[in-house]
CSV table of C-alpha atoms in Angstrom, one decimal:
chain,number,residue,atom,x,y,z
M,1,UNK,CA,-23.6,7.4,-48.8
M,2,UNK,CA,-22.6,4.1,-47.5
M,3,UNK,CA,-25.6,3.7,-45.8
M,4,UNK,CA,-27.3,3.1,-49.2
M,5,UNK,CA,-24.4,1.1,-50.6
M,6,UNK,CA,-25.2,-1.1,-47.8
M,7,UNK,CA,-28.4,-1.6,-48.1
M,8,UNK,CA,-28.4,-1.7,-52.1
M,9,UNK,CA,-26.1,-4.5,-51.9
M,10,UNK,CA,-28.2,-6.4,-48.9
M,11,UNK,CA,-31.6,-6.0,-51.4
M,12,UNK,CA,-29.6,-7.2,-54.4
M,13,UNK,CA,-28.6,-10.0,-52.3
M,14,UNK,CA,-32.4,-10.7,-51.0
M,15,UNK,CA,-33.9,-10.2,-54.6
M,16,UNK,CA,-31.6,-12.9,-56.3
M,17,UNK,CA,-32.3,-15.2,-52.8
M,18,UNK,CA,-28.3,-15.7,-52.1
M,19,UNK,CA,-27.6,-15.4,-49.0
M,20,UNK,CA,-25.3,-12.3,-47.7
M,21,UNK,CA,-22.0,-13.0,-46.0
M,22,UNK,CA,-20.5,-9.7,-45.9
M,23,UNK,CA,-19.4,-8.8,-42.1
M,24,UNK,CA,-17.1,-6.5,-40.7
M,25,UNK,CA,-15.8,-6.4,-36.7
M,26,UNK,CA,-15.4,-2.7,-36.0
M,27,UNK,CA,-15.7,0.3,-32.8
M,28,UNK,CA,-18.6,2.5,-33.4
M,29,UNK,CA,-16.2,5.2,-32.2
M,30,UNK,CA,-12.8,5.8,-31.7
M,31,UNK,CA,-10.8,8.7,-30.1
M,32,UNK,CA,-7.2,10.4,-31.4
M,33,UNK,CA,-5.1,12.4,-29.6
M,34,UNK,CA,-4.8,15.8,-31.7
M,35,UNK,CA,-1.2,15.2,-33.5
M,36,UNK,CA,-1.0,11.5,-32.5
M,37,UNK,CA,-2.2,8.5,-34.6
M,38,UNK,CA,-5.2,6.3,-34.1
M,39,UNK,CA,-5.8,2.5,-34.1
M,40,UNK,CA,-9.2,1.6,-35.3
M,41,UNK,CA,-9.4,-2.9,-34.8
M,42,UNK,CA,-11.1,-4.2,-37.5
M,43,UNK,CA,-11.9,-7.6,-39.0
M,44,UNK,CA,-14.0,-8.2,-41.9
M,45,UNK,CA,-16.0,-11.1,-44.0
M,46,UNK,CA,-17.4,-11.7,-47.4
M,47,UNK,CA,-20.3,-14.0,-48.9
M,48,UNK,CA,-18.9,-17.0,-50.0
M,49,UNK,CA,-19.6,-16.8,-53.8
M,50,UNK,CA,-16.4,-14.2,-53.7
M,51,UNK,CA,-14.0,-16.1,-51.8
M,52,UNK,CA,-12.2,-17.0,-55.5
M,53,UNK,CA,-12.1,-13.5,-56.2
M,54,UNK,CA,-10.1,-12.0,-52.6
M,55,UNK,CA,-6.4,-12.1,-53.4
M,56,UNK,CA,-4.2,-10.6,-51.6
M,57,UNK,CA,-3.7,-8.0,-54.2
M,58,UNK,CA,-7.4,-6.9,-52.9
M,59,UNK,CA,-7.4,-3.0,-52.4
M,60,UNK,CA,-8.1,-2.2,-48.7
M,61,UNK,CA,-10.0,1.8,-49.0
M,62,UNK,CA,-11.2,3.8,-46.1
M,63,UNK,CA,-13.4,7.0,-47.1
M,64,UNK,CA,-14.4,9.6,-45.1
M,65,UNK,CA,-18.2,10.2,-45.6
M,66,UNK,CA,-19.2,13.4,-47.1
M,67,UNK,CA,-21.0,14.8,-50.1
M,68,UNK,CA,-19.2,13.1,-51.8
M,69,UNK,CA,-17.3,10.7,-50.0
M,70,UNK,CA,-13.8,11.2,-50.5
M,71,UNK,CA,-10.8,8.4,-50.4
M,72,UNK,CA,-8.4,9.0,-47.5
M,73,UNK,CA,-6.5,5.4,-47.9
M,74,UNK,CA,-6.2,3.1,-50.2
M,75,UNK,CA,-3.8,0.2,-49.4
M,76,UNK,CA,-2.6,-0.3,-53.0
M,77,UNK,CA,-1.2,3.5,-53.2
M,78,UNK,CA,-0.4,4.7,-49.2
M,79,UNK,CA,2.0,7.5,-50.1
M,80,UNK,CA,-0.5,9.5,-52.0
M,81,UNK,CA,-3.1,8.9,-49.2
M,82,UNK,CA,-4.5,12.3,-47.7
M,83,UNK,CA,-4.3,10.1,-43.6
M,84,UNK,CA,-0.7,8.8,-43.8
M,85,UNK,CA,-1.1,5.5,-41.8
M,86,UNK,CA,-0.6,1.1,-42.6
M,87,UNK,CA,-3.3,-1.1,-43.1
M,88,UNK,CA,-2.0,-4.5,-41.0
M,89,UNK,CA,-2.5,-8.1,-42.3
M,90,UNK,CA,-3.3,-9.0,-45.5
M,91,UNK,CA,-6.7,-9.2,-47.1
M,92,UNK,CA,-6.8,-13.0,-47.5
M,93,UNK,CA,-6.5,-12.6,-43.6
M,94,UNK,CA,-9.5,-10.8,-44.2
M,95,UNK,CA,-7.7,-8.1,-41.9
M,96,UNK,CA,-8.8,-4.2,-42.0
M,97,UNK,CA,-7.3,-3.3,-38.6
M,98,UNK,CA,-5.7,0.2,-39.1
M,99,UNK,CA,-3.4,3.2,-37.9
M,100,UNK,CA,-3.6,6.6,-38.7
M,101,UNK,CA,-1.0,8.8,-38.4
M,102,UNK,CA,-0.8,12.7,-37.2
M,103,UNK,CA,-4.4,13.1,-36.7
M,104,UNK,CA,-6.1,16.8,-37.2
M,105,UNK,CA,-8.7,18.3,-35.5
M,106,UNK,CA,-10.0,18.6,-39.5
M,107,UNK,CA,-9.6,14.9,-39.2
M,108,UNK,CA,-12.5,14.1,-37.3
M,109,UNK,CA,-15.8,12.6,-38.9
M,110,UNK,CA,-17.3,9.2,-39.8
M,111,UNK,CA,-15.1,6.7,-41.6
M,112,UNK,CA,-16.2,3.7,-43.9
M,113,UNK,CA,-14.1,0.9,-45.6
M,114,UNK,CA,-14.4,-0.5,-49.0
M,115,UNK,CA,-13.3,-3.7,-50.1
M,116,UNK,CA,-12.3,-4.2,-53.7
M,117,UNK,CA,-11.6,-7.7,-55.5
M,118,UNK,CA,-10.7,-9.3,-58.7
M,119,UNK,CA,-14.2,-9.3,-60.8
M,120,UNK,CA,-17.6,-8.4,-58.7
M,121,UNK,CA,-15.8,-8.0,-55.7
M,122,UNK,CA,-16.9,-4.8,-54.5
M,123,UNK,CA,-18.2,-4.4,-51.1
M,124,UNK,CA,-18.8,-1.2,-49.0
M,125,UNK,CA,-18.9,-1.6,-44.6
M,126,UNK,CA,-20.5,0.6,-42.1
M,127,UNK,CA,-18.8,3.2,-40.7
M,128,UNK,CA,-17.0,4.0,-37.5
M,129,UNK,CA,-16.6,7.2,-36.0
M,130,UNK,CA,-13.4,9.0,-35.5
M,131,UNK,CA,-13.2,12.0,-32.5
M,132,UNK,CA,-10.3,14.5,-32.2
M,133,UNK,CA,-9.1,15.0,-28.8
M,134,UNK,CA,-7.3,17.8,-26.9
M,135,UNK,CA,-5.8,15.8,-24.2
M,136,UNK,CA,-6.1,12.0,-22.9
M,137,UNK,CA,-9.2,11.4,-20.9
M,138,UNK,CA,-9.2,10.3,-17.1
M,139,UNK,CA,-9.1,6.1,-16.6
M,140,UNK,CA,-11.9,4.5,-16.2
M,141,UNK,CA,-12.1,2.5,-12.7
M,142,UNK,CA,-14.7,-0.5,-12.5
M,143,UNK,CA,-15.3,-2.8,-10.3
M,144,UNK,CA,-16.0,-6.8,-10.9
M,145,UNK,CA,-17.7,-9.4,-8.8
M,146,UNK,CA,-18.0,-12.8,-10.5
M,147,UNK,CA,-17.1,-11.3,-13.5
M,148,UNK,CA,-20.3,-8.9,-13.6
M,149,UNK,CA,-20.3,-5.2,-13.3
M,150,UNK,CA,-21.2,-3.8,-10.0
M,151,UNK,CA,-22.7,-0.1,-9.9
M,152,UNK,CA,-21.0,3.0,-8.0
M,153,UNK,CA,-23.7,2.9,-5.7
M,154,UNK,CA,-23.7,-0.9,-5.3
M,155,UNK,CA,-22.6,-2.6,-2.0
M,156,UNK,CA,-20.3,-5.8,-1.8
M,157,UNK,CA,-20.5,-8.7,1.1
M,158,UNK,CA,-17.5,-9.5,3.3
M,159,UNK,CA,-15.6,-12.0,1.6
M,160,UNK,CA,-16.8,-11.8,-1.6
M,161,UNK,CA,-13.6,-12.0,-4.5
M,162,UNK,CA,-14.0,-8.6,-6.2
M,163,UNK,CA,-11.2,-7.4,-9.2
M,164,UNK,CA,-10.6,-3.2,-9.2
M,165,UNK,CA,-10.2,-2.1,-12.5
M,166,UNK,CA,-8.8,0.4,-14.1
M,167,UNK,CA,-8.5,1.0,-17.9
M,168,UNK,CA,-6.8,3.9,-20.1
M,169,UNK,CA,-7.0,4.3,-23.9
M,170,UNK,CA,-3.3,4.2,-25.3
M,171,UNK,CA,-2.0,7.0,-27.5
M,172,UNK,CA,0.8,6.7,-30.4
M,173,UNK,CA,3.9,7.5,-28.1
M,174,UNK,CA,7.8,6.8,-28.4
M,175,UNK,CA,7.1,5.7,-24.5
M,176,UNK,CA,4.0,3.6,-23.3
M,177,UNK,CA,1.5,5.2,-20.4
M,178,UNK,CA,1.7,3.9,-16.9
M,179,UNK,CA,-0.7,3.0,-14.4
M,180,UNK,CA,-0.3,3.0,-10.7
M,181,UNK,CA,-2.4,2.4,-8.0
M,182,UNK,CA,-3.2,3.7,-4.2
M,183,UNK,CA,-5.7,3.5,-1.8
M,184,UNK,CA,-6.9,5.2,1.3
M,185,UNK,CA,-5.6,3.9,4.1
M,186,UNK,CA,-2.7,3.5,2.7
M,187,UNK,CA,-2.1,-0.1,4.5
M,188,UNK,CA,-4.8,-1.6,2.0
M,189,UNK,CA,-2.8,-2.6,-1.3
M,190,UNK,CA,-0.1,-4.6,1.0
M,191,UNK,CA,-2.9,-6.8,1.9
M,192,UNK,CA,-3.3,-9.8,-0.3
M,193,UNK,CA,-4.0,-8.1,-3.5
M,194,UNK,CA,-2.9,-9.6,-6.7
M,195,UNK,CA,-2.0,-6.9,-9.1
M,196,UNK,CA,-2.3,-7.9,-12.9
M,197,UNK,CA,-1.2,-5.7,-16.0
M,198,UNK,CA,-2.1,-5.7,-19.7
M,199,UNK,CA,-2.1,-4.3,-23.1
M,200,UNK,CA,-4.8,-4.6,-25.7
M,201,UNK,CA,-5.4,-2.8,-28.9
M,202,UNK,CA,-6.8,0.1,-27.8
M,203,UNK,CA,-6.4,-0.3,-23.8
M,204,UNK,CA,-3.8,-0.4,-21.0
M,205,UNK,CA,-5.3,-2.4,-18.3
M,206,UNK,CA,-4.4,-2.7,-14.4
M,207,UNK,CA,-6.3,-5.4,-12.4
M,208,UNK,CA,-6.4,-5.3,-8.3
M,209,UNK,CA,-7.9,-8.8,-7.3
M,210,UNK,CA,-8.5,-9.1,-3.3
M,211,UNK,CA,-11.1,-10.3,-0.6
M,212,UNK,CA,-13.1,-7.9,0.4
M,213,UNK,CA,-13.1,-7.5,4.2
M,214,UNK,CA,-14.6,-5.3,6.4
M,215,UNK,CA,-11.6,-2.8,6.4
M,216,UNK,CA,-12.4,-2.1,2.8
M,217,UNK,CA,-15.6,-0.4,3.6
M,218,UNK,CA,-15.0,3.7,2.7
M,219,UNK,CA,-11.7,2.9,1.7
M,220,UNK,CA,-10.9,5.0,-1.7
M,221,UNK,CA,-8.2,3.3,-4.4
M,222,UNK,CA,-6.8,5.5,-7.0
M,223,UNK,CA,-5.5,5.1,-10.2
M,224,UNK,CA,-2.9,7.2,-12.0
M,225,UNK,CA,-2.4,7.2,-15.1
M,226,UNK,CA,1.1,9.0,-16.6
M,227,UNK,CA,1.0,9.5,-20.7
M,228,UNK,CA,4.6,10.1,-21.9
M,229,UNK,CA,3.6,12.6,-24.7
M,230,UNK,CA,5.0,15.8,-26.4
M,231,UNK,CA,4.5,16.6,-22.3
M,232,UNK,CA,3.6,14.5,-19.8
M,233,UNK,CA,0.6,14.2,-18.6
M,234,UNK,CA,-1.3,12.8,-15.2
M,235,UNK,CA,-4.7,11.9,-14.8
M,236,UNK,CA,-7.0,10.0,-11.7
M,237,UNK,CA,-9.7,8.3,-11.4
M,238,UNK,CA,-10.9,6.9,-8.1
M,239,UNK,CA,-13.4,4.5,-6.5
M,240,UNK,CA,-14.8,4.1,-3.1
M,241,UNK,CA,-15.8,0.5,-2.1
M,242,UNK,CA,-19.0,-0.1,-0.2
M,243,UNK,CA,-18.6,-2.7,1.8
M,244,UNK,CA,-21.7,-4.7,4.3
M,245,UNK,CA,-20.5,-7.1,7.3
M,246,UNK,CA,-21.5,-8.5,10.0
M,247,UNK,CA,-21.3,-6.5,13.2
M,248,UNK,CA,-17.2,-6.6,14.7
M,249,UNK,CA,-15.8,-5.1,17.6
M,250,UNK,CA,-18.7,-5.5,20.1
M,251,UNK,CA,-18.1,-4.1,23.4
M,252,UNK,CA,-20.2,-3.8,25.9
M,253,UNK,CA,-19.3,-1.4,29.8
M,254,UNK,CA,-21.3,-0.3,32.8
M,255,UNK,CA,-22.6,3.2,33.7
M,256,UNK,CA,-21.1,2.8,36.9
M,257,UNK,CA,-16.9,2.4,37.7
M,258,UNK,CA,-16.4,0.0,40.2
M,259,UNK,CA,-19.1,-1.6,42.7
M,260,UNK,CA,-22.4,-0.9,42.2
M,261,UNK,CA,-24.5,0.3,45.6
M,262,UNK,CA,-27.7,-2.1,46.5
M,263,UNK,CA,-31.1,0.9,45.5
M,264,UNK,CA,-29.2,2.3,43.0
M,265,UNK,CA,-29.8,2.6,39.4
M,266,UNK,CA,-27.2,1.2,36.9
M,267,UNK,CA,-27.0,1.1,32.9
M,268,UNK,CA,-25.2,-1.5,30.8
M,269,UNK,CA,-24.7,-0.7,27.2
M,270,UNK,CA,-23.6,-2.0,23.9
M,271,UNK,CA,-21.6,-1.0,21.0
M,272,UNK,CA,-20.6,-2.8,17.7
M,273,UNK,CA,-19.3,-1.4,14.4
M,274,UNK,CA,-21.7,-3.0,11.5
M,275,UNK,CA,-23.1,-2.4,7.9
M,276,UNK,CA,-25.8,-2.6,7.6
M,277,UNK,CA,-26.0,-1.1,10.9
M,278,UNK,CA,-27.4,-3.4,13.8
M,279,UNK,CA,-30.3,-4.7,13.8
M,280,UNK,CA,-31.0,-5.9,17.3
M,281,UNK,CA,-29.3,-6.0,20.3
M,282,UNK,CA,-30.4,-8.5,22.8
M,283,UNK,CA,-29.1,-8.7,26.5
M,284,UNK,CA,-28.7,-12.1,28.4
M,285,UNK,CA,-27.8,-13.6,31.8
M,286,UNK,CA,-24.5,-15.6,32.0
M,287,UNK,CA,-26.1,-17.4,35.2
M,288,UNK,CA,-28.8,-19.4,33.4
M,289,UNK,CA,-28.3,-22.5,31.2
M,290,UNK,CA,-29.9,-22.2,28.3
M,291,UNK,CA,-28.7,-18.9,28.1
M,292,UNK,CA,-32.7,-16.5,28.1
M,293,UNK,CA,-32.9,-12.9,26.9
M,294,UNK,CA,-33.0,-10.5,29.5
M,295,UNK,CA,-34.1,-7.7,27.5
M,296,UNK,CA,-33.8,-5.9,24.1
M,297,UNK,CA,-31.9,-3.0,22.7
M,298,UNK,CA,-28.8,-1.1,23.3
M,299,UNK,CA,-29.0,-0.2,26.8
M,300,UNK,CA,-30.1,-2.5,29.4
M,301,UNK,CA,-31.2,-0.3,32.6
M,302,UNK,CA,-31.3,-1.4,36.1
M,303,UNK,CA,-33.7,0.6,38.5
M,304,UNK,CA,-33.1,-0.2,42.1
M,305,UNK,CA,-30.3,-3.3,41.9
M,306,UNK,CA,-29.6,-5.4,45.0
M,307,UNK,CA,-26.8,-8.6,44.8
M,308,UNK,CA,-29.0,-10.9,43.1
M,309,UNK,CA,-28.9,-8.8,40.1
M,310,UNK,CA,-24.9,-9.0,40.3
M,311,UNK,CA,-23.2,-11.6,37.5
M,312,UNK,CA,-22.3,-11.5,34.5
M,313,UNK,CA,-24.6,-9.7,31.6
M,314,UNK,CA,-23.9,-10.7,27.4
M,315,UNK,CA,-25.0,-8.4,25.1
M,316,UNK,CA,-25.5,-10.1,21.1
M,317,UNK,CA,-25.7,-7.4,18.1
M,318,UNK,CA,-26.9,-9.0,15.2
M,319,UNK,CA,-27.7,-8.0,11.8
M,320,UNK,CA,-28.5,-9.8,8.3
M,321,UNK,CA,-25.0,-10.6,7.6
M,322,UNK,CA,-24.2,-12.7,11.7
M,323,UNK,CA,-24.4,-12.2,15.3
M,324,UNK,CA,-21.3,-11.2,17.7
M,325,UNK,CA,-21.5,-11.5,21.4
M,326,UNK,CA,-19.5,-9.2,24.3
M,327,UNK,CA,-20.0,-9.4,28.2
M,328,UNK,CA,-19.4,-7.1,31.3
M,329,UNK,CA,-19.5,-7.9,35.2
M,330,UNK,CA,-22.0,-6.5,37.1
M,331,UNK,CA,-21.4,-6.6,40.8
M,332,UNK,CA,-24.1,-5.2,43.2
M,333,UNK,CA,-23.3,-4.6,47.1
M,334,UNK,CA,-25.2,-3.7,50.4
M,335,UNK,CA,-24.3,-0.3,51.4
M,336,UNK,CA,-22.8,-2.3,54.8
M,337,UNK,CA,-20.4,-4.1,52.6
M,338,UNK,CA,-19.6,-0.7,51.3
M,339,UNK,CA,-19.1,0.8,54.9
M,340,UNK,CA,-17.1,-2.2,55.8
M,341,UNK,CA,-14.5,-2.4,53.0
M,342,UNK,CA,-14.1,1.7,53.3
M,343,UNK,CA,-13.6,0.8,57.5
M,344,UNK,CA,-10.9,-1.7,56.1
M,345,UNK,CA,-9.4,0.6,53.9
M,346,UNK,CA,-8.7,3.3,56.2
M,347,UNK,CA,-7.0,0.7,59.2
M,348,UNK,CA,-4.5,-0.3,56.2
M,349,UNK,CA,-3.6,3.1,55.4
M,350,UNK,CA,-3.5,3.9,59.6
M,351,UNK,CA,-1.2,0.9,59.9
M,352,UNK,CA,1.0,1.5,57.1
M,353,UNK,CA,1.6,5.4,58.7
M,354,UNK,CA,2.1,3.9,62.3
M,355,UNK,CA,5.1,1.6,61.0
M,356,UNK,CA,6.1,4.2,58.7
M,357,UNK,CA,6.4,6.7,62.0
M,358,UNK,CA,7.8,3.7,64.0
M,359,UNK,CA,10.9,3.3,61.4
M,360,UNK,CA,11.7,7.0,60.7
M,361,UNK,CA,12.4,7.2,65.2
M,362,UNK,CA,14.0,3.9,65.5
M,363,UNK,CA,16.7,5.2,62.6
């Protein structure tokens, strides 16, 4: 029904060649908490030629559409309204915003308001939808970079200024909800994050605003959202942050502990923690100047070594977000050097039980 009292009034409008300034600033769809009270935010406008005629002694009406449409408010008689409720502003404020009070499950359905003025001033709005709830719905739990939206599946660069957000729909209550946040590890929201917190019409907001490192990458935040109803009641929503860096903690260690025997064979390998994971790995000789690659990949094998391959060996692990370099000693010995520093080892030990021996008799 106001479908077509819409679109009479938009062809009357066309046919006499006056231009249409009706408006109205409304949700498509609002949710009520069974036996709470709604707030539908709404702003209206009308076509000039009937600014004389809005007073504020204008009637304010919302109907419920149906066969026929039936009148559940009307500003100029509230106490005989079927919705007990308030109408805010006035209508020279060309204000429509609205609460509902005690909302049924019977309540539910589409809405429309009417505006009535002195003399033609008659003007019927589109509608907004109006759905009954059981219980509050989870937060929602967005994240922001640059002020744009990023997806669930979405990845975010070190050092990139990101805000977490989380958002709850507020419900008619004696005491407002709260929102609290945690993270996984826990260490995470004591780390340079900004927390912000606001109330809109129909929204409690909680902001986390922070640098993404890469720490962040896997690490879950939580919010919590407490409504202090008839009986309390806890809901979570959570997010897990994706997170790509440039490879960090390189290390790089040799197959073999200690000296290496001249003939032998002898791998040197490299680690490094990255996302995306690393791309190359690229092995180099400390002895030469420029610095050449000695080989690629992870692992850089040695076949039969002798001392010239001894020195000291960087590994570089690289991927599309930087480059991070670790190093290891190699050293390579004759198997005479070997002989000679086990010979060595054993006349220490020989001479260190002779004087032992020597001082246990003399006392």
């Amino acid at each position: 029904m106001m479908e077509i009292s819409v679109t009479f009034l938009l062809t009357g409008c066309l046919i006499q060649g006056v231009f249409c300034g009706f408006s109205i600033s409304l949700p498509k769809r609002v949710e009520a908490l069974q036996g709470s009270c709604v707030f539908i935010p709404c702003t209206f406008d009308i076509d000039q030629q009937y600014v004389t005629e809005l007073t504020d002694d204008s009637k304010r009406i919302w109907y419920k559409d149906g066969n026929p449409p039936t009148v559940v408010f009307n500003s100029s008689r509230p106490d005989t309204a079927s919705l007990k409720g308030e109408i805010f502003g006035t209508p020279t404020e060309k204000n429509c915003t609205t609460r509902f009070d005690n909302v049924r499950q019977s309540d539910e359905g589409s809405y429309y308001f009417r505006l009535e003025g002195s003399g033609r001033l008659k003007y019927n709005y589109y509608k907004v939808e109006i759905a009954v709830i059981d219980s509050p719905p989870e937060p929602t739990v967005s994240l922001f970079k640059d002020q744009q939206k990023v997806k669930e599946v979405k990845e975010v660069t070190e050092g990139s200024s990101v805000n977490l957000r989380c958002s709850t729909k507020i419900f008619c209550s004696s005491r407002p909800a709260n929102l609290t946040w945690s993270s996984s590890p826990e260490h995470l929201l004591n780390e340079s994050v900004t927390q912000q917190q606001r109330q809109e019409q129909t929204e409690l907001i909680s902001d986390l605003i922070f640098t993404v490192t890469h720490r962040h990458h896997l690490a879950t935040f939580t919010c919590t959202v407490t409504h202090q109803l008839q009986k309390q009641n806890t809901k979570h929503k959570s997010r897990t942050l994706r997170v790509q860096y440039a490879p960090k903690n390189t290390s790089a260690h040799v197959s073999a502990s200690g000296i290496v025997l001249e003939g032998r064979s002898v791998t040197l390998s490299c680690s490094s923690d990255a996302n995306p994971p690393v791309l190359n790995y690229t092995w180099y000789r400390d002895t030469e100047e420029p610095l050449k690659p000695v080989q690629s990949g992870q692992n850089l094998t040695i076949s039969n070594t002798d001392p010239t391959h001894s020195g000291r060996y960087v590994c570089t692990a690289q991927n599309e977000h930087g480059a991070q370099n670790a190093s290891v000693m190699l050293d390579v010995q004759c198997e005479y050097q070997e002989a000679l520093l086990i010979y060595s080892q054993s006349l220490l030990y020989q001479t260190s039980d002779f004087r032992l021996y020597t001082h246990t008799h003399i006392y």
